Structure formats: structure tokens, C-alpha cells
mmCIF file of C-alpha atoms in Angstrom:
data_model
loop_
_atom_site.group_PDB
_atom_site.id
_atom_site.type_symbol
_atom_site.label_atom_id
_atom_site.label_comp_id
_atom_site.label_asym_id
_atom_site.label_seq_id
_atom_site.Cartn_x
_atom_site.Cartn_y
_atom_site.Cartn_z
ATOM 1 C CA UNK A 1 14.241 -24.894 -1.450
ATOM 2 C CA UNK A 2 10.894 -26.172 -2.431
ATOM 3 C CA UNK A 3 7.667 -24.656 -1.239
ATOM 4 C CA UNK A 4 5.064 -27.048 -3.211
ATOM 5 C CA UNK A 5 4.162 -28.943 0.377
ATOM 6 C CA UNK A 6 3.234 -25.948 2.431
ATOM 7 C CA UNK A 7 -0.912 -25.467 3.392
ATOM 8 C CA UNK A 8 -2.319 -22.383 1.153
ATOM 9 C CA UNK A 9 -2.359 -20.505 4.588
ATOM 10 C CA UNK A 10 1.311 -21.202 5.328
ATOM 11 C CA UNK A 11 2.387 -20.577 1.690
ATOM 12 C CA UNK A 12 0.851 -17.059 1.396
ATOM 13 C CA UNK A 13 1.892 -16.183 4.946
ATOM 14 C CA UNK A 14 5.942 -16.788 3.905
ATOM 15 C CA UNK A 15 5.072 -14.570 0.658
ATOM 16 C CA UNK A 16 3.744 -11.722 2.392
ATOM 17 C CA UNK A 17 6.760 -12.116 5.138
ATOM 18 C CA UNK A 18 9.066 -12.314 2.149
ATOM 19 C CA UNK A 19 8.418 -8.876 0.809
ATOM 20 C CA UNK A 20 8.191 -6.685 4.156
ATOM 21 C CA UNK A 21 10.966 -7.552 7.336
ATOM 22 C CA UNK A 22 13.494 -9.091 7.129
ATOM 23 C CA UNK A 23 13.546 -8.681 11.094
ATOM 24 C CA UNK A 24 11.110 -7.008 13.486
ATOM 25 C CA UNK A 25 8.004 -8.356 11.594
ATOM 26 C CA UNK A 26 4.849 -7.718 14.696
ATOM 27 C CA UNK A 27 2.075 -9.993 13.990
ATOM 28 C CA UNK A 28 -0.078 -6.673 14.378
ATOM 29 C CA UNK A 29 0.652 -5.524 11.012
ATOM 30 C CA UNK A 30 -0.358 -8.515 9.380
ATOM 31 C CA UNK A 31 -4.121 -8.383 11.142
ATOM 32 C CA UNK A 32 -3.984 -4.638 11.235
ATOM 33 C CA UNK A 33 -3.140 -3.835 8.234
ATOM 34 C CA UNK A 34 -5.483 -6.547 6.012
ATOM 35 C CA UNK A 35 -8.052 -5.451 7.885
ATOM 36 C CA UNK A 36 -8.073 -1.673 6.334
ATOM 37 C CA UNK A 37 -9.038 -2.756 2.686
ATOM 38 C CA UNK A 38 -10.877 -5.591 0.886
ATOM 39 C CA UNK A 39 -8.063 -7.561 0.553
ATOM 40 C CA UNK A 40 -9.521 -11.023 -0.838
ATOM 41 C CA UNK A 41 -11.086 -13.932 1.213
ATOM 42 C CA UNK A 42 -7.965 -16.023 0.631
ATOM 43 C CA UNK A 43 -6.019 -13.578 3.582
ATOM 44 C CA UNK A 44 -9.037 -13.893 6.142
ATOM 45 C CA UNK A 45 -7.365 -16.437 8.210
ATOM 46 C CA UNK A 46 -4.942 -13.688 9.335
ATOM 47 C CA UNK A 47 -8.026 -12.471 11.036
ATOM 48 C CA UNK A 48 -8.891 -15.890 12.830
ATOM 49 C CA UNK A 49 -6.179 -16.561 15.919
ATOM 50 C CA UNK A 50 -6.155 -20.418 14.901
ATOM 51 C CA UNK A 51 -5.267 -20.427 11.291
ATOM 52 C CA UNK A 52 -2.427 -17.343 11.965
ATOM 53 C CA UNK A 53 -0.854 -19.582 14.310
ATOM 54 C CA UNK A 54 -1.031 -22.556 12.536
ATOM 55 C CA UNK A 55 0.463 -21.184 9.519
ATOM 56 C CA UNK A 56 2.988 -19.539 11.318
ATOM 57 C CA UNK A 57 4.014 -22.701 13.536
ATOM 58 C CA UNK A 58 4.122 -24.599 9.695
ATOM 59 C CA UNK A 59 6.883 -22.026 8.872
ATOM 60 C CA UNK A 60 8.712 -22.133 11.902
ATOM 61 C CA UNK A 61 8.943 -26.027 12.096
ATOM 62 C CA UNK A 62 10.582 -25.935 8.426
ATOM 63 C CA UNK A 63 13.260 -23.572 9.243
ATOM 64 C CA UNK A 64 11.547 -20.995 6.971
ATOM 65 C CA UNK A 65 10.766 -17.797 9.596
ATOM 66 C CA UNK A 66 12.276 -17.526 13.187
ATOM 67 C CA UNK A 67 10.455 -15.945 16.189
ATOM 68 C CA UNK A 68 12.128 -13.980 18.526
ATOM 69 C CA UNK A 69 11.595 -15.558 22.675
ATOM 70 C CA UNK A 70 11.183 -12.261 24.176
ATOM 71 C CA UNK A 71 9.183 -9.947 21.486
ATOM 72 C CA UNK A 72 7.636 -12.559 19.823
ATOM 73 C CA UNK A 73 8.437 -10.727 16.588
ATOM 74 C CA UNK A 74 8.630 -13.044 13.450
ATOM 75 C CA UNK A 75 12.126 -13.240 11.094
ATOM 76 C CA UNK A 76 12.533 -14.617 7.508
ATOM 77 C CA UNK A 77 16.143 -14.676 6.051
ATOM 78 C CA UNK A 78 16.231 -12.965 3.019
ATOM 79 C CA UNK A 79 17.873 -15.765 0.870
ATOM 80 C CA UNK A 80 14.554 -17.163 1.849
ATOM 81 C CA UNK A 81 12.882 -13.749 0.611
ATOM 82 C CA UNK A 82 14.324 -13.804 -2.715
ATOM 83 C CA UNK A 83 13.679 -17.652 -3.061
ATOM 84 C CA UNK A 84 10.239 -16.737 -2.066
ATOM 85 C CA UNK A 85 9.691 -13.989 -4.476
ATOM 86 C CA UNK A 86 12.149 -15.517 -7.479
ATOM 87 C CA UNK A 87 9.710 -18.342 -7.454
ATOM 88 C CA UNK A 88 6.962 -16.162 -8.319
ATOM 89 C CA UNK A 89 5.133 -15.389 -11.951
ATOM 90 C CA UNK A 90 5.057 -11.791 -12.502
ATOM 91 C CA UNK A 91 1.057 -11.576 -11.621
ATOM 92 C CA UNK A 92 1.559 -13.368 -8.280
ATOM 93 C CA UNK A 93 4.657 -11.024 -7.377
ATOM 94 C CA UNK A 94 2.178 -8.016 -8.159
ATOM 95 C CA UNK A 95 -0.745 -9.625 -5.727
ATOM 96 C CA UNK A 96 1.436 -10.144 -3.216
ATOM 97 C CA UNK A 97 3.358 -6.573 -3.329
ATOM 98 C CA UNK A 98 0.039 -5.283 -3.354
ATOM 99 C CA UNK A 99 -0.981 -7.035 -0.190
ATOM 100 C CA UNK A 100 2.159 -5.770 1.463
ATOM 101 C CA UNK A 101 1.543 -2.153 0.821
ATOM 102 C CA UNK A 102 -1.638 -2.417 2.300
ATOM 103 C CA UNK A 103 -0.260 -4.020 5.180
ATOM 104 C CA UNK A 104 2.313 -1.554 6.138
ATOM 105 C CA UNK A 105 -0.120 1.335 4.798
ATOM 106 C CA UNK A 106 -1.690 1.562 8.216
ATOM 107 C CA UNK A 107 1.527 2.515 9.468
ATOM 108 C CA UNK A 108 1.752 6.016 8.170
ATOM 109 C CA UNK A 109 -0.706 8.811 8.876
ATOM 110 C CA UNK A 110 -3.298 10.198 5.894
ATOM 111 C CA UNK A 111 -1.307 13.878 5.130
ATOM 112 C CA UNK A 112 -2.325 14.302 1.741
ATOM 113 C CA UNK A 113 -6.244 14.291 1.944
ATOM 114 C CA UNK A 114 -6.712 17.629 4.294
ATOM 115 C CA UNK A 115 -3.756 19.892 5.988
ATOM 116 C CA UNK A 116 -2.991 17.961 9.162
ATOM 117 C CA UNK A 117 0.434 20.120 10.047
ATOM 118 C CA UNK A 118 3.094 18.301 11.498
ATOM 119 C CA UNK A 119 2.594 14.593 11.992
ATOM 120 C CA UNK A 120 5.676 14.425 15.105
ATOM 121 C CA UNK A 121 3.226 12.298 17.600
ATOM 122 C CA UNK A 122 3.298 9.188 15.048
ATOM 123 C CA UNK A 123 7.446 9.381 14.497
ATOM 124 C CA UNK A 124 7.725 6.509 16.758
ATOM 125 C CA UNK A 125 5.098 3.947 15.078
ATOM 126 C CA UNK A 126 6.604 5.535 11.625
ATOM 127 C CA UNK A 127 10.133 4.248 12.590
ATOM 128 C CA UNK A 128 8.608 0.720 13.241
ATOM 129 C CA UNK A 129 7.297 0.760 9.579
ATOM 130 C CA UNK A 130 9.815 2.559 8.049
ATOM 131 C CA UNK A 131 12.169 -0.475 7.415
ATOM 132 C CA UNK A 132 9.101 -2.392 5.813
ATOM 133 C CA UNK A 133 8.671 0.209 3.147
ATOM 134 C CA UNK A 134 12.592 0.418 2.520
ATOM 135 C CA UNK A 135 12.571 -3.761 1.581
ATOM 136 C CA UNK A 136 8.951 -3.203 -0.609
ATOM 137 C CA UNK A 137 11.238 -0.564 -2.425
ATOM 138 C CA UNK A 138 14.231 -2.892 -2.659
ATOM 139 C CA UNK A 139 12.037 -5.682 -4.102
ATOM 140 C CA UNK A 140 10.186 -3.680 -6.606
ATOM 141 C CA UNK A 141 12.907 -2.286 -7.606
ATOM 142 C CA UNK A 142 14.915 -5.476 -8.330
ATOM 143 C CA UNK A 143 12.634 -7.101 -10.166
ATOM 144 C CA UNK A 144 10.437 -5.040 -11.933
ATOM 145 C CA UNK A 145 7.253 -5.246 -10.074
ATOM 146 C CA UNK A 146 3.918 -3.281 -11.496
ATOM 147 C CA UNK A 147 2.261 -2.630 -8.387
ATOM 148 C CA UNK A 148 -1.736 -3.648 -8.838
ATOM 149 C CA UNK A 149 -2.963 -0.432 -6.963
ATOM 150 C CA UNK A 150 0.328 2.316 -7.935
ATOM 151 C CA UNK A 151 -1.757 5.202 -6.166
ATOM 152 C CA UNK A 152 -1.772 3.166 -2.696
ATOM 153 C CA UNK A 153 2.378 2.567 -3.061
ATOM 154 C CA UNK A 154 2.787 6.045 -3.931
ATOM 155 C CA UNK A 155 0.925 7.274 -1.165
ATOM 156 C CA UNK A 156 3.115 4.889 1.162
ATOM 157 C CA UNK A 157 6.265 7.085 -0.002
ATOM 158 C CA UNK A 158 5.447 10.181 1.548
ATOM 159 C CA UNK A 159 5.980 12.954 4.002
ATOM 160 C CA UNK A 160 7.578 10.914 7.199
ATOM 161 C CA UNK A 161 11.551 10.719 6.319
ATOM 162 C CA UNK A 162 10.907 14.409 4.939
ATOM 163 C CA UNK A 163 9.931 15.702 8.327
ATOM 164 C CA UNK A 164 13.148 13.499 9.906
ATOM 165 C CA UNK A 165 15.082 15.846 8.095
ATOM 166 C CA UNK A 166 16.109 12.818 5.796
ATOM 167 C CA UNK A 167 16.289 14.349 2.347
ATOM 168 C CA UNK A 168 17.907 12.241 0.318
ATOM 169 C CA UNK A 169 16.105 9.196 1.184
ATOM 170 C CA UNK A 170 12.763 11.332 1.381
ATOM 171 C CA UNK A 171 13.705 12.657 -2.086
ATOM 172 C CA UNK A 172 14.073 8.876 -3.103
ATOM 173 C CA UNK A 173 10.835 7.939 -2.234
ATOM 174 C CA UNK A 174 9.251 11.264 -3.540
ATOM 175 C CA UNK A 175 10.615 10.641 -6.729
ATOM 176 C CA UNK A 176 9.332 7.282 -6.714
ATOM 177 C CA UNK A 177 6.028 8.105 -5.981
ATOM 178 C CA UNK A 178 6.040 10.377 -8.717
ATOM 179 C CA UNK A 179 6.372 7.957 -11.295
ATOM 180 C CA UNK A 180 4.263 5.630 -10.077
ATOM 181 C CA UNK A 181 1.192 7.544 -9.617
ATOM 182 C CA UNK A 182 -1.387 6.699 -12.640
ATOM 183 C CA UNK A 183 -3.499 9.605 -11.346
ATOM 184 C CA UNK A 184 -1.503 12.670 -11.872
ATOM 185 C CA UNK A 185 -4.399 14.733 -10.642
ATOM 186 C CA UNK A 186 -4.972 13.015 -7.624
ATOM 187 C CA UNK A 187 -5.004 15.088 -3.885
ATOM 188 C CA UNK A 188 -2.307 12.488 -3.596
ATOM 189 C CA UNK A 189 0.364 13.452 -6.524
ATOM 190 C CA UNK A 190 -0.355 16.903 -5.194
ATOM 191 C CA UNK A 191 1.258 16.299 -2.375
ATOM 192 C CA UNK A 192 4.079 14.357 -3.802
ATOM 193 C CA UNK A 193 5.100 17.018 -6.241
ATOM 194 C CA UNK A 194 4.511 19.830 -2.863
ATOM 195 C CA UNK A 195 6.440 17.538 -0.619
ATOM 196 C CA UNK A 196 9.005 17.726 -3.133
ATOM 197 C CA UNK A 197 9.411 21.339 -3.227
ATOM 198 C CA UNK A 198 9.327 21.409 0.637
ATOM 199 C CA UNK A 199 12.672 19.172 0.115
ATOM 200 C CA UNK A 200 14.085 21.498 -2.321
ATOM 201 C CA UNK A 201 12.737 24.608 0.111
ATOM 202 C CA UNK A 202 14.940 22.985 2.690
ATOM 203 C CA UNK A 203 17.909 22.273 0.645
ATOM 204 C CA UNK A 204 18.070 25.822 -0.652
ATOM 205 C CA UNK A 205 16.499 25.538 -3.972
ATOM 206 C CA UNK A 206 13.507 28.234 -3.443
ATOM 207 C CA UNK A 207 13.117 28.681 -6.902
ATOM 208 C CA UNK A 208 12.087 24.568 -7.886
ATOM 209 C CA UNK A 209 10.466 24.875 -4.738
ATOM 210 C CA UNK A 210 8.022 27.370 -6.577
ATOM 211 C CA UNK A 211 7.675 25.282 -9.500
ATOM 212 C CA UNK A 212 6.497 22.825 -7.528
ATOM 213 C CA UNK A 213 4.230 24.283 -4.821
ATOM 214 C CA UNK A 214 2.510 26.439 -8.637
ATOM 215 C CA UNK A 215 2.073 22.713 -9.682
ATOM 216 C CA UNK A 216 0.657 21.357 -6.730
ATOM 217 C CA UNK A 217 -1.694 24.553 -5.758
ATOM 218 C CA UNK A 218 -3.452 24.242 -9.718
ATOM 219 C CA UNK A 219 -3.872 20.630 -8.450
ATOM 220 C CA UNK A 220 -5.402 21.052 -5.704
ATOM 221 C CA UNK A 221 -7.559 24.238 -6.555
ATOM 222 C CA UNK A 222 -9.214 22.312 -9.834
ATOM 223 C CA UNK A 223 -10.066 19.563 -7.229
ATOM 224 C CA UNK A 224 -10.991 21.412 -3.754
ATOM 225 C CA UNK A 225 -12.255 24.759 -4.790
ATOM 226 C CA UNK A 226 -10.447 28.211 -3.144
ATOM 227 C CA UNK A 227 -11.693 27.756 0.373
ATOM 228 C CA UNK A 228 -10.500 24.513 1.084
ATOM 229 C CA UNK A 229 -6.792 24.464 4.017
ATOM 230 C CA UNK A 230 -5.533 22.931 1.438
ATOM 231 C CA UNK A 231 -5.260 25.409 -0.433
ATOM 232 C CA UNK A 232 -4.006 27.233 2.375
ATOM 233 C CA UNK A 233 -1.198 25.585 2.708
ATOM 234 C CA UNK A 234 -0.346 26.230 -0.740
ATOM 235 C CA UNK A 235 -0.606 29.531 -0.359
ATOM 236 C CA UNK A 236 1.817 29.264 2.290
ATOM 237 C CA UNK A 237 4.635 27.198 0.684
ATOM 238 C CA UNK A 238 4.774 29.773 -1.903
ATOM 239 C CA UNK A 239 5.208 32.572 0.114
ATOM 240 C CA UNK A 240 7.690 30.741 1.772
ATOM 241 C CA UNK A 241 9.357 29.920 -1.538
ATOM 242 C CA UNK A 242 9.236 34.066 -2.141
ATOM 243 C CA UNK A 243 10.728 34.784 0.890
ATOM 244 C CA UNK A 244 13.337 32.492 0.431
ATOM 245 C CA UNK A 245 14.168 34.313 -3.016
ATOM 246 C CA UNK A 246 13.545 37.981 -1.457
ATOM 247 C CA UNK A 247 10.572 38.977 -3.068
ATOM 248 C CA UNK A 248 8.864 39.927 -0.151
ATOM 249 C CA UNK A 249 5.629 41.650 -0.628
ATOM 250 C CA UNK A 250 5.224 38.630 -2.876
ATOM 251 C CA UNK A 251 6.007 37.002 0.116
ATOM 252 C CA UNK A 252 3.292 38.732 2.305
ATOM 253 C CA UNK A 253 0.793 39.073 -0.409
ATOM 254 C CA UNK A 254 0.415 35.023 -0.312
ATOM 255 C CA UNK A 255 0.832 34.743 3.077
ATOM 256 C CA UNK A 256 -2.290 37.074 3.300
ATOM 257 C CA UNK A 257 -4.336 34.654 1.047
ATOM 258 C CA UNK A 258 -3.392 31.819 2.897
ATOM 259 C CA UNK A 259 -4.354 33.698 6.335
ATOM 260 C CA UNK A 260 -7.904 34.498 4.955
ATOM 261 C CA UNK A 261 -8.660 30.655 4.197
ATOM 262 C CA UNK A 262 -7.225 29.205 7.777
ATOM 263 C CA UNK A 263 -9.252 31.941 9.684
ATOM 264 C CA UNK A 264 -12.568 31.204 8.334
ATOM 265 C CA UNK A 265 -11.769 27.572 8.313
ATOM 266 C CA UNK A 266 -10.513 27.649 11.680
ATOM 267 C CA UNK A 267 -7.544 26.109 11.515
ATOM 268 C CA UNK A 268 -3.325 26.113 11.427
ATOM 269 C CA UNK A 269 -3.778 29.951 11.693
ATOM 270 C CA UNK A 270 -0.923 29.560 14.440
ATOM 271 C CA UNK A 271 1.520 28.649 11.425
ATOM 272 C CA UNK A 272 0.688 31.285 9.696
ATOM 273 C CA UNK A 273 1.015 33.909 12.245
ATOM 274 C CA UNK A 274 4.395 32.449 12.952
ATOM 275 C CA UNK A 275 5.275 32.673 8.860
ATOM 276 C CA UNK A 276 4.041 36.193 8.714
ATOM 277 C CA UNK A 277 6.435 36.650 11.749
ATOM 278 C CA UNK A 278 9.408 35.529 10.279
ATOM 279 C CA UNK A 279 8.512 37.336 7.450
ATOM 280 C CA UNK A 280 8.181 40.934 8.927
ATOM 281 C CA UNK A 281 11.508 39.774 11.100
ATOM 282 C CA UNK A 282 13.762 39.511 7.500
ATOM 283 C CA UNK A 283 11.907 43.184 6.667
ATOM 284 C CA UNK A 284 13.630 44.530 9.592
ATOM 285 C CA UNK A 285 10.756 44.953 11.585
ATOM 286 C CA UNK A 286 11.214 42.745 14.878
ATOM 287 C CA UNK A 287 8.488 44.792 16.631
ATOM 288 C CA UNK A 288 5.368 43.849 14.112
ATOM 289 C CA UNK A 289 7.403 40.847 13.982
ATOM 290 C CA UNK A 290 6.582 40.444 17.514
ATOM 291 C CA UNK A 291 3.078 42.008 17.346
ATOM 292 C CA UNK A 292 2.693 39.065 14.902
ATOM 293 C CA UNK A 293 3.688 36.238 17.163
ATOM 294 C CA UNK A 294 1.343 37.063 19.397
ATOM 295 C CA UNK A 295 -1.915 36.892 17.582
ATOM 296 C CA UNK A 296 -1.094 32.831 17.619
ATOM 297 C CA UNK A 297 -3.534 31.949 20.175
ATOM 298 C CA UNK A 298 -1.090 28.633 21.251
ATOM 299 C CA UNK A 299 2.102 31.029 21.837
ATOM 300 C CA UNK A 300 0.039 33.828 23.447
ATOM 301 C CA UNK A 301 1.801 33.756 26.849
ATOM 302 C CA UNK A 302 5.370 33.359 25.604
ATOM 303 C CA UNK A 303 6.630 31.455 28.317
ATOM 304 C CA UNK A 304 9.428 29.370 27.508
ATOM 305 C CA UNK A 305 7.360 26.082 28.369
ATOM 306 C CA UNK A 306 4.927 27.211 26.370
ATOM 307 C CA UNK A 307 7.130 25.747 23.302
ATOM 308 C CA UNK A 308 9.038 23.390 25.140
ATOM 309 C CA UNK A 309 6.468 21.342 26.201
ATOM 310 C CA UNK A 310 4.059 20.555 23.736
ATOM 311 C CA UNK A 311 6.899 18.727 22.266
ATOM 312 C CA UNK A 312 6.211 19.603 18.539
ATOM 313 C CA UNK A 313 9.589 20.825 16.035
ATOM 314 C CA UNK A 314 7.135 23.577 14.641
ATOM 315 C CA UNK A 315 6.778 25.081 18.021
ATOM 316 C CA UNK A 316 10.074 24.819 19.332
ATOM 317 C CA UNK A 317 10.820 26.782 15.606
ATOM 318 C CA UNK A 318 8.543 29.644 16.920
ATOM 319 C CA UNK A 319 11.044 29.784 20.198
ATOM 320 C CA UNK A 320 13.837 29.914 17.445
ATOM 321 C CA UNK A 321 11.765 32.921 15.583
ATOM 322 C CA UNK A 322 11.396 34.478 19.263
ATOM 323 C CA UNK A 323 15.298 34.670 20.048
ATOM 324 C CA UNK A 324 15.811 35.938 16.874
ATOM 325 C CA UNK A 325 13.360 38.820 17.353
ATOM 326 C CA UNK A 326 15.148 39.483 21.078
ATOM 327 C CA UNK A 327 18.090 39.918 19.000
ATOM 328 C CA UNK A 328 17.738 42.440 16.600
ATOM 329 C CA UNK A 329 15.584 44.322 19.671
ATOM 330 C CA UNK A 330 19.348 44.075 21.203
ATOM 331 C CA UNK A 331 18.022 41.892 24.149
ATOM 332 C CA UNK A 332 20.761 39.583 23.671
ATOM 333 C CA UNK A 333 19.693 37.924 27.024
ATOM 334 C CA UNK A 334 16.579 36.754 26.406
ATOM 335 C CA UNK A 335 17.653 35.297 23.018
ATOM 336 C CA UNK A 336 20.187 33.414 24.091
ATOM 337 C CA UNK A 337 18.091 31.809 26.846
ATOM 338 C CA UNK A 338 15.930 31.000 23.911
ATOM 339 C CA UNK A 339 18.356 29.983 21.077
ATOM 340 C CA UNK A 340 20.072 27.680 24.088
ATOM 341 C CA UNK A 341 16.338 25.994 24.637
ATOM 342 C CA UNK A 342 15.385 25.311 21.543
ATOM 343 C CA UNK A 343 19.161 23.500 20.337
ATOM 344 C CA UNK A 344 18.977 20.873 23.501
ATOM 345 C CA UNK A 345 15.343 20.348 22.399
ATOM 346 C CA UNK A 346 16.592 19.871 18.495
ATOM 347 C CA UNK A 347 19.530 17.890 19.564
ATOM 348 C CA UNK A 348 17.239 15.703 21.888
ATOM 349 C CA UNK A 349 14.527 15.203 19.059
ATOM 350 C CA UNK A 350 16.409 15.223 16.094
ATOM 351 C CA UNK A 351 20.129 14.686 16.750
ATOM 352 C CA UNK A 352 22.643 16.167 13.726
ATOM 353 C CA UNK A 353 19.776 17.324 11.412
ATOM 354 C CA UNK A 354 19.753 20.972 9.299
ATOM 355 C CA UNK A 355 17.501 22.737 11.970
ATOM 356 C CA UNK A 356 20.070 21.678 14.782
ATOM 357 C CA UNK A 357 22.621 23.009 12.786
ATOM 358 C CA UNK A 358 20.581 26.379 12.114
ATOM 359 C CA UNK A 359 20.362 26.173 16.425
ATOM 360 C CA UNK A 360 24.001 25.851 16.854
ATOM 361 C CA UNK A 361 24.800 28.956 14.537
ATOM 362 C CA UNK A 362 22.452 30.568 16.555
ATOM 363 C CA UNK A 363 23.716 30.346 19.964
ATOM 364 C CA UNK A 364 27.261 30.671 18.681
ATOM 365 C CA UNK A 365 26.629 33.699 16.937
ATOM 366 C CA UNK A 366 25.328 35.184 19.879
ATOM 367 C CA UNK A 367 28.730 33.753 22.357
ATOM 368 C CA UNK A 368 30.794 35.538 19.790
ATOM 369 C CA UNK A 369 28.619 38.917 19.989
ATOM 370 C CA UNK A 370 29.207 38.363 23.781
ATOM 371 C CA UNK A 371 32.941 38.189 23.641
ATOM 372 C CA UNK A 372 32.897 34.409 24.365
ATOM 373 C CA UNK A 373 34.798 33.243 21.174
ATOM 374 C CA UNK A 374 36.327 30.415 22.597
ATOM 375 C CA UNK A 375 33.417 28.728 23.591
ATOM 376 C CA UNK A 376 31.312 29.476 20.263
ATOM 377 C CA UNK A 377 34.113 27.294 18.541
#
């Protein structure tokens, strides 16, 4: 399979299309995605209509890429790929990665920069991107590639599959961002080393959890200063970390610090309230528990649609927090009606994932405290 007679355009087209795709390749990210970052004049023409086409027809007439009739999304076998790539010296393989991380960069949101919460409204352009990043990980894995900008790749790793609930893939990635991050005291390689003790928090490892979210929080403070929501959320991973390992006033103590930063910053102080919730629920006191909860000016009302509806997880988890309270008030009414809620809006968003199983031990707790055994199996 010789590539010698293809136009420069056509040529670096196919070598871009060899390391993202195989399948589903919009012509969006190519323009989009170039367009973020100083890439080089020798990728302008994916800016100019003509020359895009051109090159792209050039592929297409020598069996290289296929186009889909109905999406008009672009194909390349991978045989073709790894031709493509094989072909490659080591310098143009890194170019060429490099140029592909930036293109499917602009697919992710910026989370490790300022404390943006829960990134749920850009799940469905993540998913487009996601199987992009899985090939550029493939391909650098297989042969060796040193990435020209590591920081930008590592970046590209993190946070979506973790808030899928996908840990072992999200761990993956994590891990691989980890190593290839020059800058180890980046805002960036903070957030790898916190996102992987949020994994751990979730898989029941509270205590490497800490580790990590000590790690990240000396980042961060040497960088941002105390006042910064960063910090904040720091704060707030380790007192979730503490709670996890029942020390409590720990717990509360850094959930406190964490409090002080969002309220004169203005901002998350709705997760907090909600931690500090939980918190005072696992004390055994559902009543400042409750007291709690309602300080978060979004939940203030505490009508059910009030959590249903603004379609975030972290929300519907405060309607989760809310039956729970109901419970150990003995209004075991009320928190099944919420417990019930919040699994069809877990199952709906996030099919078979830990926090629809924590739903479903919920609700059949509570049948079996109602006598309804049969159905809570």
C-alpha cells in the first residue's frame, strides 16, 4: 500500500484519520478542533471548504477512507491505520499524535483549571469523542509514541468515564495521565492524582483516597493560594475521605473549611450543604441533617421535581440523602417515594452503575422493613 502519490493535503488528512476513528469520524472535529491551538500552517486547508474536500474526495477515490450516505461521517479501515502509522519515522508519528489530541481535545470540558462540579450536560458530545481517545491510547501504546505536548494528552484522560461510573477504564486513563505529565505541579496533575482518589473513594479505598486528595490539595494550595474553590473542593474530598473511614469531626472540621471558601466565593455551596448533610445523617442526627439540606438554596423547596428535573446525578443524590433522612425520622413513606424516584432516574441515566446499585438496596431495604419480602428479592 503505497502512499508516495497522494497531494500533501490528502496525505496528512489519511494520517490524522489514521490515529483517531476508525468509524464515526465528523468532519467537525477536524475544523473544530485545529482551530483551538496553533497547530502549523501545513493543517490550514482543513479550515478552507475547497482543499478539505478535495483531499478528502483524493482518499475516497483510492479506496483509502469511506463516507457514510446518510451521516456523511468519514471511515478508514484500520489495516489502513496501522499501514498509515507503521510507515511513519518516530518524529512524524509524534506530530501527528500531537495533532490528534488537539483535535479531539475540544471534545471534553476544561475541569481541572477552576471547580466546575459535575460536567453531566456534555455526557452526550463526551460519548462522541470518547472512542477517539480510546484508538490515540491504543496507538501510543503500541508503538511507543512520545507525545510532543504530554500535558495536553494527559489532560485528554480525565474526569468523563470517572463520572460514567466507569472505573476501571477511568483508572486506565488516570494512570496514564499520570505518567505522562512532565509538569508534576501543574493545576492539571492535581487533578489527575484527585480524580484518582475520587476512583478509589468510590471503590471503597478511603484511606488512598486521602493520600491522594493530601497530594493534590499541597498542589493546588502552592499554586492558587487558600481562597481559591479549588481549594474548596479539596477540602471537601478529604472530609469525604474521613467520613468514609469514621473519623468524623475530622470529617466536619474539613467540611467547615471547605464551606468558608465556597461562601465567600459564591459558589458549589449547595454541595457542601448536601456533604455536611450526609455527614450529620451517619452521626445520627437526621434532624440537623435535615436543617442542613435546607440551607442549599437549589433544594430549598424539597419538592420531588425539584431534583428530578434539573436532570443532574448530584441532585438526584440529594433526593437519595432525603429518603434516607425520612427513614431514620421513621417516615418510611416519604422515603420510599423518594428512594423509588431517584432508582428509575439512576437506572434511566446510568443503567447498572454503583449508585443504581446503592438505589436498589435502598428501596429494597425499605420493602423488607414493610413486610414485602417477596418483592424486595
Amino acid at each position: 500500500m503505497s502512499f508516495s502519490t497522494l497531494s500533501p493535503n490528502s496525505y496528512m488528512l489519511l494520517h490524522l484519520l489514521a490515529f483517531i476513528g476508525p468509524d464515526g469520524i465528523d468532519k467537525a472535529i477536524l475544523v473544530k478542533g485545529l482551530k483551538l491551538y496553533n497547530q502549523g500552517e501545513e493543517f490550514d486547508f482543513l479550515s478552507d471548504e475547497i482543499d478539505l474536500v478535495s483531499a478528502e474526495t483524493e482518499l475516497l477515490q483510492a479506496s483509502l477512507i469511506d463516507k457514510s450516505t446518510d451521516s456523511a461521517f468519514l471511515s478508514i479501515h484500520p489495516s489502513v491505520q496501522n499501514t498509515a502509522i507503521r510507515k511513519l519515522s518516530d518524529s512524524d508519528r509524534s506530530q501527528y499524535f500531537d495533532a490528534s489530541v488537539r483535535l479531539v481535545t475540544c471534545g471534553f470540558p476544561n475541569t481541572w483549571r477552576e471547580d466546575v462540579g459535575h460536567q453531566f450536560q456534555t455526557w452526550a458530545k463526551c460519548e462522541k469523542y470518547l472512542a477517539h481517545v480510546n484508538h490515540l491510547v491504543k496507538h501510543a501504546k503500541a508503538y511507543s509514541i512520545n507525545p510532543m505536548t504530554p500535558q495536553l494528552y494527559g489532560e485528554l484522560l480525565l474526569r468523563y468515564l470517572y463520572e460514567r461510573e466507569w472505573y476501571t477504564v477511568a483508572q486506565d486513563f488516570v494512570d496514564i495521565a499520570l505518567e505522562t505529565f512532565e509538569n508534576k505541579t501543574s493545576l492539571a496533575f492535581a487533578s489527575a492524582v484527585d480524580l484518582s482518589g475520587l476512583i478509589d473513594l468510590d471503590m471503597n479505598n478511603p484511606s488512598n483516597a486521602l493520600v491522594s486528595f493530601n497530594s493534590a490539595l499541597s498542589i493546588r494550595g502552592t499554586l492558587l493560594g487558600p481562597e481559591d474553590p479549588l481549594i474548596a473542593s479539596s477540602f471537601n474530598n478529604i472530609a469525604l475521605s474521613y467520613t468514609e473511614t469514621g473519623d468524623l469531626e475530622k470529617a466536619y472540621s474539613a467540611h467547615e473549611k471547605a464551606l468558608s471558601i465556597r461562601l465567600r466565593a459564591e459558589t458549589r455551596v449547595d454541595n457542601t450543604y448536601s456533604n455536611m448533610s450526609s455527614l450529620l445523617l451517619q452521626m445520627g442526627k437526621p434532624d440537623e441533617a435535615e436543617e442542613m439540606m435546607q440551607k442549599c438554596p437549589a433544594l430549598k423547596d424539597f419538592t420531588d421535581d425539584s431534583f428530578i428535573n434539573t436532570g443532574n446525578p448530584r441532585y438526584v443524590g440529594n433526593m437519595v440523602l432525603l429518603s434516607r433522612i425520612r427513614l431514620d425520622q421513621g417516615r418510611l413513606d416519604d422515603a420510599m417515594r423518594f428512594a423509588s424516584k431517584a432508582l428509575t432516574f439512576r437506572q434511566k441515566l446510568q443503567g447498572n452503575r454503583l449508585k443504581t446499585c446503592d438505589s436498589l438496596y435502598d428501596v429494597a431495604d425499605m420493602l423488607v422493613r414493610e413486610g414485602r419480602v417477596s418483592s424486595a428479592v
